[in-house]
């Protein structure tokens, strides 16, 4: 048995005190701390925040020898319990690590709990104690013996479970609701006094009930308690999924407030985040890629399937806002159009597949720089569009047996496998759900679909084309076939110039230059301060939009590394466009077979509920 004790040391110096007791250690006991946290694919070296380890056995102080950047060996004997003590510096406000000050505390187990090698599969116990007066504990860890504030003893079945339950500490707001017979808690730290907690609970309950029903129908989910841990700050956004909880961060302005109008866009974004992380309770935390079985906390765990686990989750997060009535179809299409434009404005999509982007998340997506848009594509956004295309392609097919083919059915088939999956499993689930090959035009082949073994080959080819290839997805075709009007207009001057700018305090700077763009041809570079255009001082990015004339060459004055440079802005600019989506008027005959119009109406109604 491995036991831990964690308490607030000095809140002003942001340090937790942790002690660890191994009842029956092996000689020369090895210890380690994860270098990453599941769900956030970057090596973060959590051990850099640990103080030197102090080890004792039978009242004797022992030597602790560092073996590498995140593991140690204690020079102990086999008899008697072994105790290790250390401090953890905690001053990261993100959802990934640990934080502590005089107002609030938070930690993930991967940042604070050493693993005793050889004992990872045994039960682990934690005592949370020594908190400031008035502080509470919020966590999905299984309570054994705790007081009203949550201080006391908790347990986990093994080390993996121990580090999969983040902990919120402080004088926070707490509310709860029941969804499909399961108790859900919502902990909110840092909210303004007029925060409308009841509204947040009601809207979140709708999402949870819909998603439990999606995965389990009338059956109960594989957990009886779930906790949302939301930290509200002045500016921030993000989340990290766990099996029975999620850690979230948002701007406190995004919250609903009693007696005040809701910022619909901001609140919708927050609800989308909640929906996204809750969907991960199944998709990635239980339905996992084969490469994550089991997790290896000592190094990168590569998979080419984040397009599925993050991308498909990104498709379903807003889908559930639509299905629960939290947004309507026009608003959903607006959000979908935003995602499409994000992908189309990323030059990296032309040379980097979404599967390769998944594999390289550790070094590219989580380490963005000025060249990221040219060097990769987001497996979140493009992955969600792959899901959209598959869903619409399935919905075009005739009924198979007693069901209409949908991506919902594919997800549920994969869930019923009850094991880690591969891309081959996804292709098989698509073929089983469709019971026919995909529409031939999507593969560029002129052959009739038959319900036989060709189905698996067809869906395997299509999945590879869209995830391992770099060709454009047939978004316009599939959306039009679903009763959605695809409109495009000329992009902004900066989009056609191929540059991303920022302005702060009257200073305009180049953040990124797109590959093969007019900005690149002109010699602009990331980090340049843009001083003037044809002799006119620039103070805002809007000035570029207003004064740039794409019909002629203009002189741009730049400051680069303390040197003032003059460059000629090359024309013509690129033909960038912005897409917008809207509901087609299905009451107006298209002039095609009336059965076609009826099929489009049925497809859109099933997909968008309109």
Coordinates of C-alpha atoms in Angstrom, one line a residue:
X1 CA 0.0 0.0 0.0
X2 CA 1.2 3.5 -0.9
X3 CA 0.0 6.4 1.2
X4 CA 0.3 10.2 0.6
X5 CA -0.2 13.2 2.7
X6 CA -0.6 16.6 1.0
X7 CA -1.1 20.0 2.7
X8 CA -0.5 23.7 2.1
X9 CA 3.0 24.6 3.2
X10 CA 3.6 28.3 2.5
X11 CA 0.8 29.7 0.3
X12 CA 2.8 32.9 -0.3
X13 CA 5.7 31.0 -1.7
X14 CA 3.3 28.6 -3.6
X15 CA 4.5 25.3 -2.1
X16 CA 2.6 22.1 -1.2
X17 CA 4.1 19.8 1.3
X18 CA 3.9 16.2 0.3
X19 CA 4.9 13.0 2.1
X20 CA 4.7 9.5 0.8
X21 CA 4.8 6.2 2.8
X22 CA 5.5 2.8 1.2
X23 CA 4.6 0.1 3.7
X24 CA 6.7 -2.7 2.3
X25 CA 9.3 -1.3 0.0
X26 CA 11.7 -3.3 -2.1
X27 CA 15.5 -2.8 -1.5
X28 CA 16.8 0.1 -3.5
X29 CA 13.3 1.4 -4.1
X30 CA 12.8 3.4 -7.3
X31 CA 10.5 6.4 -7.5
X32 CA 9.4 8.4 -10.5
X33 CA 7.3 11.4 -11.5
X34 CA 5.4 11.6 -14.8
X35 CA 6.9 13.9 -17.5
X36 CA 3.5 14.6 -19.1
X37 CA -0.2 14.5 -18.2
X38 CA -2.7 12.5 -20.4
X39 CA -4.8 14.8 -22.6
X40 CA -2.0 17.4 -23.0
X41 CA 0.5 16.0 -25.4
X42 CA 3.7 17.7 -24.4
X43 CA 6.6 16.7 -22.2
X44 CA 6.4 19.2 -19.4
X45 CA 9.1 17.9 -16.9
X46 CA 7.0 18.2 -13.7
X47 CA 10.0 17.1 -11.7
X48 CA 11.6 20.5 -12.1
X49 CA 9.2 21.8 -9.4
X50 CA 10.1 19.3 -6.8
X51 CA 12.5 20.1 -3.9
X52 CA 15.2 17.5 -3.1
X53 CA 13.7 14.3 -1.8
X54 CA 14.2 13.4 1.9
X55 CA 13.9 9.7 2.7
X56 CA 13.8 7.9 6.1
X57 CA 13.3 4.3 7.2
X58 CA 13.2 3.2 10.8
X59 CA 14.3 6.7 12.0
X60 CA 17.3 6.6 9.7
X61 CA 17.9 9.2 7.0
X62 CA 18.7 7.6 3.7
X63 CA 20.5 8.7 0.5
X64 CA 18.3 9.5 -2.5
X65 CA 20.1 9.2 -5.9
X66 CA 18.8 10.8 -9.1
X67 CA 18.8 8.3 -11.9
X68 CA 17.6 10.7 -14.6
X69 CA 15.4 13.8 -15.0
X70 CA 12.4 12.3 -13.4
X71 CA 13.3 9.2 -11.4
X72 CA 15.3 8.4 -8.2
X73 CA 16.5 5.5 -6.2
X74 CA 16.5 5.3 -2.4
X75 CA 19.3 3.4 -0.8
X76 CA 17.0 1.5 1.6
X77 CA 16.7 -2.0 3.0
X78 CA 13.7 -4.2 2.6
X79 CA 12.5 -4.0 6.2
X80 CA 10.3 -1.3 7.6
X81 CA 8.1 1.4 6.0
X82 CA 9.8 4.0 3.8
X83 CA 8.8 7.6 4.0
X84 CA 9.7 10.2 1.4
X85 CA 9.1 14.0 1.9
X86 CA 9.4 16.8 -0.5
X87 CA 7.9 20.2 -1.5
X88 CA 6.2 21.0 -4.8
X89 CA 6.4 24.5 -6.2
X90 CA 2.9 25.3 -7.6
X91 CA 2.4 28.5 -9.6
X92 CA 0.8 27.5 -12.9
X93 CA -2.7 28.7 -13.4
X94 CA -3.4 26.2 -16.3
X95 CA -5.4 23.0 -15.9
X96 CA -2.3 20.9 -16.5
X97 CA -0.1 21.2 -13.4
X98 CA -0.5 22.8 -9.9
X99 CA -1.2 26.1 -8.4
X100 CA -1.2 27.6 -4.9
X101 CA -1.6 31.1 -3.4
X102 CA -3.4 32.6 -0.4
X103 CA -6.8 32.5 -2.3
X104 CA -6.8 29.1 -4.1
X105 CA -5.1 25.8 -4.6
X106 CA -5.2 23.2 -7.4
X107 CA -3.2 20.2 -8.4
X108 CA -3.1 17.3 -10.7
X109 CA -1.6 14.1 -9.4
X110 CA 1.0 13.9 -12.1
X111 CA 2.5 17.1 -10.6
X112 CA 2.6 16.1 -7.0
X113 CA 2.5 12.3 -6.5
X114 CA 5.7 10.2 -7.0
X115 CA 5.1 6.7 -8.3
X116 CA 6.7 3.8 -6.3
X117 CA 8.0 1.5 -9.0
X118 CA 6.6 -2.0 -8.5
X119 CA 3.5 -0.9 -6.6
X120 CA 1.6 1.1 -9.3
X121 CA -1.2 -1.5 -9.5
X122 CA -1.9 -1.6 -5.8
X123 CA -4.4 0.7 -3.9
X124 CA -3.2 4.3 -3.2
X125 CA -4.5 6.4 -0.3
X126 CA -4.3 10.2 0.0
X127 CA -4.9 12.4 3.1
X128 CA -5.6 16.1 2.3
X129 CA -5.1 18.2 5.3
X130 CA -3.5 21.4 6.6
X131 CA -5.7 23.8 4.6
X132 CA -6.3 27.5 5.5
X133 CA -9.5 28.2 7.4
X134 CA -12.7 28.2 5.3
X135 CA -11.2 26.3 2.4
X136 CA -13.0 23.3 0.9
X137 CA -11.9 20.3 -1.3
X138 CA -13.4 19.6 -4.7
X139 CA -12.4 16.3 -6.4
X140 CA -13.8 13.1 -7.9
X141 CA -11.4 11.0 -5.8
X142 CA -13.3 8.4 -3.8
X143 CA -13.8 9.7 -0.3
X144 CA -13.1 7.3 2.6
X145 CA -13.4 9.5 5.6
X146 CA -13.8 13.3 5.1
X147 CA -15.4 16.2 6.9
X148 CA -18.0 18.7 5.4
X149 CA -15.2 20.7 3.8
X150 CA -13.7 17.6 2.2
X151 CA -10.6 17.3 4.3
X152 CA -9.6 13.8 5.1
X153 CA -8.9 10.5 3.5
X154 CA -9.4 9.5 -0.2
X155 CA -8.5 6.3 -2.1
X156 CA -7.7 5.2 -5.7
X157 CA -7.5 1.6 -7.0
X158 CA -4.0 2.2 -8.6
X159 CA -1.6 4.9 -9.6
X160 CA -3.3 5.6 -12.9
X161 CA -6.5 6.3 -11.1
X162 CA -4.8 8.4 -8.4
X163 CA -3.4 10.9 -11.0
X164 CA -6.6 11.0 -13.0
X165 CA -8.5 13.0 -10.3
X166 CA -7.5 16.7 -10.1
X167 CA -8.2 18.5 -6.9
X168 CA -9.5 22.1 -6.3
X169 CA -8.9 23.8 -3.0
X170 CA -10.3 27.1 -1.7
X171 CA -13.5 29.0 -0.7
X172 CA -15.3 28.3 -4.0
X173 CA -18.9 28.1 -5.1
X174 CA -20.4 24.6 -5.3
X175 CA -23.6 23.3 -6.9
X176 CA -24.9 20.0 -8.1
X177 CA -27.5 18.3 -10.2
X178 CA -28.5 14.7 -11.2
X179 CA -28.3 13.5 -14.8
X180 CA -29.6 10.1 -15.7
X181 CA -29.3 9.0 -12.1
X182 CA -25.7 10.2 -11.7
X183 CA -24.7 13.0 -9.2
X184 CA -22.8 15.8 -10.9
X185 CA -21.0 18.5 -8.9
X186 CA -19.9 21.9 -10.3
X187 CA -17.1 23.8 -8.5
X188 CA -16.5 27.4 -9.6
X189 CA -13.5 29.4 -8.3
X190 CA -13.1 33.1 -8.7
X191 CA -16.6 33.9 -9.9
X192 CA -18.2 37.3 -9.4
X193 CA -20.8 37.6 -6.6
X194 CA -23.7 37.9 -9.2
X195 CA -22.7 34.7 -10.9
X196 CA -25.8 32.7 -12.0
X197 CA -24.9 29.3 -10.9
X198 CA -28.4 27.9 -11.3
X199 CA -28.3 28.8 -15.0
X200 CA -25.0 27.1 -15.5
X201 CA -26.2 23.9 -13.7
X202 CA -29.4 23.7 -15.8
X203 CA -27.6 24.1 -19.1
X204 CA -24.8 21.7 -18.2
X205 CA -27.4 19.1 -17.1
X206 CA -28.9 19.2 -20.5
X207 CA -25.5 18.4 -22.1
X208 CA -24.8 15.6 -19.7
X209 CA -28.1 13.9 -20.0
X210 CA -27.8 14.0 -23.8
X211 CA -24.3 12.6 -23.9
X212 CA -25.1 9.8 -21.4
X213 CA -28.1 8.9 -23.6
X214 CA -25.9 9.0 -26.7
X215 CA -23.4 6.4 -25.3
X216 CA -25.7 4.3 -23.1
X217 CA -29.3 4.8 -24.0
X218 CA -31.4 4.1 -20.9
X219 CA -28.5 2.4 -19.1
X220 CA -26.3 4.1 -16.5
X221 CA -22.8 5.2 -17.3
X222 CA -19.7 3.6 -15.8
X223 CA -19.4 6.2 -13.0
X224 CA -21.7 7.3 -10.2
X225 CA -20.2 10.7 -9.5
X226 CA -18.7 13.4 -11.8
X227 CA -17.1 16.8 -11.0
X228 CA -16.6 19.9 -13.1
X229 CA -13.8 22.1 -11.7
X230 CA -14.0 25.5 -13.2
X231 CA -11.4 28.2 -12.4
X232 CA -12.5 31.7 -13.6
X233 CA -9.9 34.3 -14.3
X234 CA -9.7 37.7 -16.0
X235 CA -8.6 36.1 -19.3
X236 CA -8.3 32.4 -20.0
X237 CA -9.7 29.4 -21.8
X238 CA -9.1 25.7 -21.7
X239 CA -9.9 22.3 -20.3
X240 CA -8.4 18.9 -19.5
X241 CA -10.4 15.7 -19.4
X242 CA -10.4 13.0 -16.8
X243 CA -12.5 9.8 -16.3
X244 CA -14.8 11.3 -13.7
X245 CA -14.1 15.0 -13.8
X246 CA -12.7 17.8 -15.9
X247 CA -10.6 20.8 -15.0
X248 CA -11.7 24.0 -16.9
X249 CA -10.6 27.6 -17.1
X250 CA -12.5 30.5 -18.6
X251 CA -12.9 34.3 -18.3
X252 CA -15.3 35.2 -15.5
X253 CA -17.0 37.5 -18.0
X254 CA -18.1 34.3 -19.9
X255 CA -20.3 33.2 -17.0
X256 CA -24.0 33.9 -16.8
X257 CA -24.8 36.6 -14.3
X258 CA -28.1 37.2 -12.5
X259 CA -30.0 40.2 -13.7
X260 CA -27.6 40.9 -16.6
X261 CA -27.7 40.1 -20.3
X262 CA -25.7 37.1 -21.3
X263 CA -22.8 37.5 -23.7
X264 CA -24.2 34.8 -26.0
X265 CA -21.0 34.2 -28.0
X266 CA -18.8 33.9 -24.9
X267 CA -21.3 31.7 -23.0
X268 CA -21.8 29.5 -26.0
X269 CA -18.0 29.0 -26.1
X270 CA -18.0 28.0 -22.4
X271 CA -20.8 25.5 -23.0
X272 CA -18.9 24.1 -26.0
X273 CA -15.9 23.6 -23.8
X274 CA -18.0 21.9 -21.1
X275 CA -19.5 19.7 -23.8
X276 CA -16.1 18.9 -25.3
X277 CA -14.5 17.8 -22.1
X278 CA -17.5 15.8 -21.0
X279 CA -17.6 13.9 -24.3
X280 CA -14.0 12.9 -23.5
X281 CA -15.3 11.0 -20.5
X282 CA -15.9 8.3 -23.1
X283 CA -13.9 9.3 -26.2
X284 CA -10.2 9.0 -25.1
X285 CA -10.6 8.3 -21.4
X286 CA -12.4 5.0 -21.9
X287 CA -12.4 4.5 -25.7
X288 CA -8.7 4.9 -26.1
X289 CA -6.1 4.6 -28.9
X290 CA -4.2 1.4 -28.8
X291 CA -0.9 3.3 -28.2
X292 CA -2.3 4.6 -24.8
X293 CA -2.8 1.1 -23.4
X294 CA -1.2 1.5 -21.0
X295 CA 0.1 5.0 -20.5
X296 CA 3.9 5.4 -20.3
X297 CA 4.5 8.4 -18.1
X298 CA 8.2 8.5 -18.8
X299 CA 8.1 9.7 -22.4
X300 CA 6.0 10.8 -25.4
X301 CA 3.1 8.4 -26.2
X302 CA 2.6 8.9 -30.0
X303 CA -0.5 8.1 -31.9
X304 CA -1.7 9.0 -35.4
X305 CA -5.3 9.1 -34.2
X306 CA -5.8 12.4 -32.3
X307 CA -7.9 13.5 -35.4
X308 CA -10.4 11.0 -34.0
X309 CA -10.1 11.5 -30.3
X310 CA -9.8 15.2 -30.3
X311 CA -11.3 16.0 -33.8
X312 CA -14.4 13.9 -33.5
X313 CA -14.9 15.2 -30.0
X314 CA -14.7 18.7 -31.4
X315 CA -17.4 17.8 -33.9
X316 CA -19.7 16.5 -31.3
X317 CA -19.2 19.3 -28.7
X318 CA -21.2 21.9 -30.7
X319 CA -23.5 19.1 -32.0
X320 CA -24.7 18.6 -28.5
X321 CA -25.4 22.3 -28.0
X322 CA -27.6 22.0 -31.1
X323 CA -29.3 18.8 -30.0
X324 CA -30.2 20.2 -26.6
X325 CA -31.5 23.5 -27.9
X326 CA -28.8 25.5 -26.3
X327 CA -28.0 26.9 -29.8
X328 CA -30.1 26.9 -33.0
X329 CA -29.2 25.7 -36.5
X330 CA -28.1 29.1 -37.9
X331 CA -25.8 29.6 -34.9
X332 CA -24.5 26.1 -35.3
X333 CA -23.7 26.7 -38.9
X334 CA -22.0 30.0 -37.9
X335 CA -19.7 28.0 -35.6
X336 CA -19.1 25.4 -38.3
X337 CA -18.2 28.1 -40.8
X338 CA -15.7 29.5 -38.3
X339 CA -14.0 26.1 -38.1
X340 CA -13.9 25.8 -41.8
X341 CA -12.3 29.2 -42.2
X342 CA -9.7 28.3 -39.6
X343 CA -8.6 25.2 -41.6
X344 CA -8.7 27.0 -44.9
X345 CA -6.5 29.8 -43.6
X346 CA -3.8 27.2 -42.5
X347 CA -1.3 26.7 -45.4
X348 CA 0.2 23.7 -43.5
X349 CA -2.9 21.6 -44.4
X350 CA -1.5 21.3 -48.0
X351 CA 1.6 19.4 -46.9
X352 CA 0.8 17.9 -43.5
X353 CA -1.9 15.3 -43.0
X354 CA -4.1 15.3 -40.0
X355 CA -2.7 11.9 -39.0
X356 CA 0.9 13.2 -39.2
X357 CA -0.2 16.2 -37.2
X358 CA -1.6 13.9 -34.5
X359 CA 1.7 12.0 -34.3
X360 CA 3.7 15.2 -34.1
X361 CA 1.5 17.0 -31.5
X362 CA 4.3 16.7 -29.0
X363 CA 6.6 18.9 -31.0
X364 CA 4.4 21.0 -33.2
X365 CA 0.8 21.6 -31.9
X366 CA 1.9 22.1 -28.3
X367 CA 5.0 24.1 -29.2
X368 CA 3.5 26.7 -31.5
X369 CA 5.6 29.4 -33.1
X370 CA 5.4 31.9 -35.9
X371 CA 5.7 29.1 -38.5
X372 CA 3.1 26.7 -37.0
X373 CA 0.4 27.6 -39.5
X374 CA 2.8 26.7 -42.3
X375 CA 4.2 23.6 -40.7
X376 CA 1.1 21.6 -39.6
X377 CA -2.7 21.6 -39.3
X378 CA -4.8 21.3 -36.2
X379 CA -6.1 17.8 -35.6
X380 CA -8.9 19.5 -33.6
X381 CA -10.3 21.6 -36.4
X382 CA -9.5 19.5 -39.4
X383 CA -10.4 16.3 -37.4
X384 CA -13.8 17.8 -36.7
X385 CA -14.3 18.4 -40.4
X386 CA -13.4 14.8 -41.2
X387 CA -16.1 13.8 -38.7
X388 CA -18.6 16.2 -40.4
X389 CA -17.8 14.7 -43.9
X390 CA -18.1 11.1 -42.7
X391 CA -21.4 11.9 -41.0
X392 CA -22.9 13.6 -44.0
X393 CA -21.6 10.8 -46.3
X394 CA -23.2 8.2 -44.1
X395 CA -26.5 10.1 -44.0
X396 CA -26.7 10.0 -47.8
X397 CA -26.8 6.2 -47.9
X398 CA -30.1 4.2 -47.9
X399 CA -31.2 2.6 -44.7
X400 CA -29.3 -0.5 -43.6
X401 CA -31.6 -3.0 -42.0
X402 CA -33.5 -1.2 -39.2
X403 CA -31.3 1.9 -38.9
X404 CA -30.3 5.0 -40.9
X405 CA -26.4 5.1 -41.2
X406 CA -24.9 8.0 -39.1
X407 CA -21.7 8.8 -37.4
X408 CA -23.5 8.3 -34.1
X409 CA -23.9 4.7 -35.0
X410 CA -20.2 4.4 -35.7
X411 CA -19.2 5.8 -32.4
X412 CA -21.5 3.5 -30.5
X413 CA -20.2 0.5 -32.5
X414 CA -16.6 1.4 -31.4
X415 CA -17.7 1.9 -27.8
X416 CA -19.2 -1.6 -27.8
X417 CA -15.8 -3.1 -28.7
X418 CA -14.8 -2.5 -25.1
X419 CA -11.1 -2.2 -25.9
X420 CA -8.5 0.2 -27.3
X421 CA -8.9 0.9 -31.0
X422 CA -7.0 1.6 -34.2
X423 CA -7.9 3.4 -37.4
X424 CA -8.7 0.0 -38.9
X425 CA -11.4 -0.4 -36.2
X426 CA -12.8 3.0 -37.3
X427 CA -12.9 1.8 -40.9
X428 CA -14.6 -1.4 -39.9
X429 CA -17.2 0.4 -37.9
X430 CA -17.9 2.7 -40.8
X431 CA -18.4 -0.3 -43.1
X432 CA -20.6 -2.1 -40.6
X433 CA -22.8 1.0 -40.0
X434 CA -23.1 1.7 -43.7
X435 CA -23.4 -1.9 -45.0
X436 CA -22.3 -0.4 -48.3
X437 CA -19.3 1.4 -49.8
X438 CA -19.1 5.1 -49.5
X439 CA -20.6 7.3 -52.3
X440 CA -18.4 6.6 -55.3
X441 CA -17.8 10.3 -56.1
X442 CA -16.0 10.8 -52.8
X443 CA -13.3 8.3 -53.9
X444 CA -13.3 9.6 -57.4
X445 CA -14.4 6.3 -58.7
X446 CA -17.2 5.5 -61.0
X447 CA -18.6 2.3 -59.6
X448 CA -21.9 1.3 -58.1
X449 CA -22.0 0.6 -54.4
X450 CA -22.8 -2.9 -53.3
X451 CA -23.4 -4.3 -49.9
X452 CA -20.5 -6.7 -49.7
X453 CA -16.9 -6.9 -48.7
X454 CA -16.2 -3.9 -50.9
X455 CA -17.7 -1.7 -48.2
X456 CA -14.7 -2.2 -45.9
X457 CA -12.2 -1.5 -48.7
X458 CA -14.1 1.6 -49.7
X459 CA -14.3 3.1 -46.2
X460 CA -10.7 2.2 -45.5
X461 CA -9.6 4.0 -48.7
X462 CA -11.8 7.0 -47.9
X463 CA -10.6 7.3 -44.3
X464 CA -7.0 7.1 -45.5
X465 CA -7.6 9.7 -48.1
X466 CA -9.0 12.2 -45.6
X467 CA -6.7 11.5 -42.7
X468 CA -3.4 10.4 -44.3
X469 CA -3.7 12.6 -47.3
X470 CA -3.6 16.4 -47.8
X471 CA -6.3 16.8 -50.5
X472 CA -9.1 19.3 -49.7
X473 CA -12.2 17.7 -48.0
X474 CA -15.4 17.8 -50.1
X475 CA -17.0 20.2 -47.6
X476 CA -19.0 22.3 -50.1
X477 CA -20.4 19.3 -52.0
X478 CA -21.5 17.5 -48.8
X479 CA -23.0 20.5 -47.1
X480 CA -24.8 21.5 -50.2
X481 CA -26.3 18.0 -50.5
X482 CA -27.4 18.4 -46.9
X483 CA -29.4 21.6 -47.6
X484 CA -26.8 24.1 -46.5
X485 CA -25.9 27.1 -48.7
X486 CA -22.1 27.6 -49.0
X487 CA -21.2 31.3 -49.7
X488 CA -17.8 32.8 -50.0
X489 CA -16.6 36.4 -50.1
X490 CA -13.2 38.0 -50.6
X491 CA -11.1 37.8 -47.5
X492 CA -9.6 40.8 -45.7
X493 CA -6.6 42.6 -47.0
X494 CA -4.4 41.0 -44.4
X495 CA -5.7 37.6 -45.3
X496 CA -4.9 38.1 -48.9
X497 CA -1.6 39.6 -48.0
X498 CA -0.9 36.4 -46.0
X499 CA 0.1 38.0 -42.8
X500 CA -1.1 37.9 -39.2
X501 CA -0.7 41.2 -37.3
X502 CA -1.2 42.4 -33.8
X503 CA -1.3 45.9 -32.3
X504 CA -0.5 47.0 -28.8
X505 CA 0.0 50.5 -27.6
X506 CA 0.1 51.9 -31.1
X507 CA 2.7 49.4 -32.3
X508 CA 1.8 47.1 -35.2
X509 CA 3.8 43.8 -35.3
X510 CA 3.9 40.9 -37.7
X511 CA 3.0 37.7 -35.8
X512 CA 3.2 35.2 -38.7
X513 CA 3.8 35.1 -42.4
X514 CA 2.0 32.5 -44.5
X515 CA 3.9 30.3 -46.9
X516 CA 3.9 31.4 -50.6
X517 CA 2.1 34.6 -49.7
X518 CA 2.5 38.1 -51.0
X519 CA 3.9 39.0 -47.6
X520 CA 6.5 36.3 -47.9
X521 CA 7.4 37.4 -51.4
X522 CA 7.8 41.0 -50.2
X523 CA 10.2 40.0 -47.5
X524 CA 8.1 40.5 -44.3
X525 CA 9.1 38.4 -41.3
X526 CA 7.6 37.5 -38.0
X527 CA 8.7 40.0 -35.3
X528 CA 8.8 42.9 -37.7
X529 CA 7.4 46.2 -36.4
X530 CA 5.4 47.8 -39.2
X531 CA 6.0 51.5 -39.0
X532 CA 4.4 53.1 -42.0
X533 CA 2.8 52.4 -45.4
X534 CA 3.7 54.8 -48.2
X535 CA 4.8 57.4 -45.6
X536 CA 1.7 57.1 -43.4
X537 CA 2.2 56.0 -39.8
X538 CA 0.5 52.7 -38.8
X539 CA -0.8 52.4 -35.3
X540 CA -3.6 49.8 -35.6
X541 CA -4.0 46.7 -37.7
X542 CA -7.1 48.3 -39.1
X543 CA -4.8 51.0 -40.7
X544 CA -3.4 48.3 -43.0
X545 CA -6.8 47.2 -44.0
X546 CA -7.8 50.8 -44.8
X547 CA -4.7 52.0 -46.6
X548 CA -3.3 49.1 -48.4
X549 CA -3.9 49.3 -52.2
X550 CA -3.7 45.9 -53.8
X551 CA -3.6 47.4 -57.3
X552 CA -0.1 48.8 -57.0
X553 CA 3.2 48.3 -55.2
X554 CA 3.6 50.2 -52.0
X555 CA 6.5 50.9 -49.7
X556 CA 6.4 49.5 -46.2
X557 CA 8.7 50.9 -43.5
X558 CA 9.8 48.2 -41.0
X559 CA 11.8 48.0 -37.8
X560 CA 13.7 44.7 -37.5
X561 CA 16.4 44.2 -34.8
X562 CA 16.7 47.9 -34.2
X563 CA 17.3 48.6 -37.9
X564 CA 14.8 50.5 -40.1
X565 CA 14.1 48.8 -43.4
X566 CA 12.1 49.7 -46.5
X567 CA 10.5 47.0 -48.6
X568 CA 8.3 47.0 -51.6
X569 CA 5.0 45.3 -51.0
X570 CA 4.4 42.9 -53.9
X571 CA 1.1 42.8 -55.7
X572 CA -1.2 41.2 -56.7
X573 CA -2.4 39.8 -53.3
X574 CA -3.5 36.2 -52.9
X575 CA -7.1 35.2 -53.7
X576 CA -8.1 34.4 -50.1
X577 CA -11.8 34.0 -49.3
X578 CA -14.0 33.6 -46.3
X579 CA -16.8 31.0 -46.2
X580 CA -20.2 31.5 -44.6
X581 CA -22.9 28.9 -44.2
X582 CA -26.7 29.3 -44.1
X583 CA -29.8 27.1 -44.3
X584 CA -31.0 26.7 -47.9
X585 CA -34.6 27.5 -48.8
X586 CA -35.8 23.9 -49.2
X587 CA -39.4 25.1 -49.9
X588 CA -38.1 26.3 -53.3
X589 CA -38.0 23.5 -55.9
X590 CA -34.6 22.9 -57.4
X591 CA -35.9 21.6 -60.7
X592 CA -34.5 18.2 -59.9
X593 CA -36.4 15.0 -59.2
X594 CA -38.9 15.9 -56.4
X595 CA -37.6 12.8 -54.6
X596 CA -34.2 14.5 -54.5
X597 CA -35.7 17.6 -52.8
X598 CA -37.5 15.4 -50.3
X599 CA -34.3 13.4 -49.6
X600 CA -32.3 16.7 -48.9
X601 CA -35.0 17.9 -46.6
X602 CA -35.0 14.6 -44.7
X603 CA -31.2 14.6 -44.4
X604 CA -31.0 18.1 -43.1
X605 CA -33.9 17.6 -40.6
X606 CA -32.2 14.5 -39.2
X607 CA -28.8 16.2 -39.0
X608 CA -29.8 19.7 -37.8
X609 CA -33.3 19.2 -36.5
X610 CA -34.7 21.8 -38.9

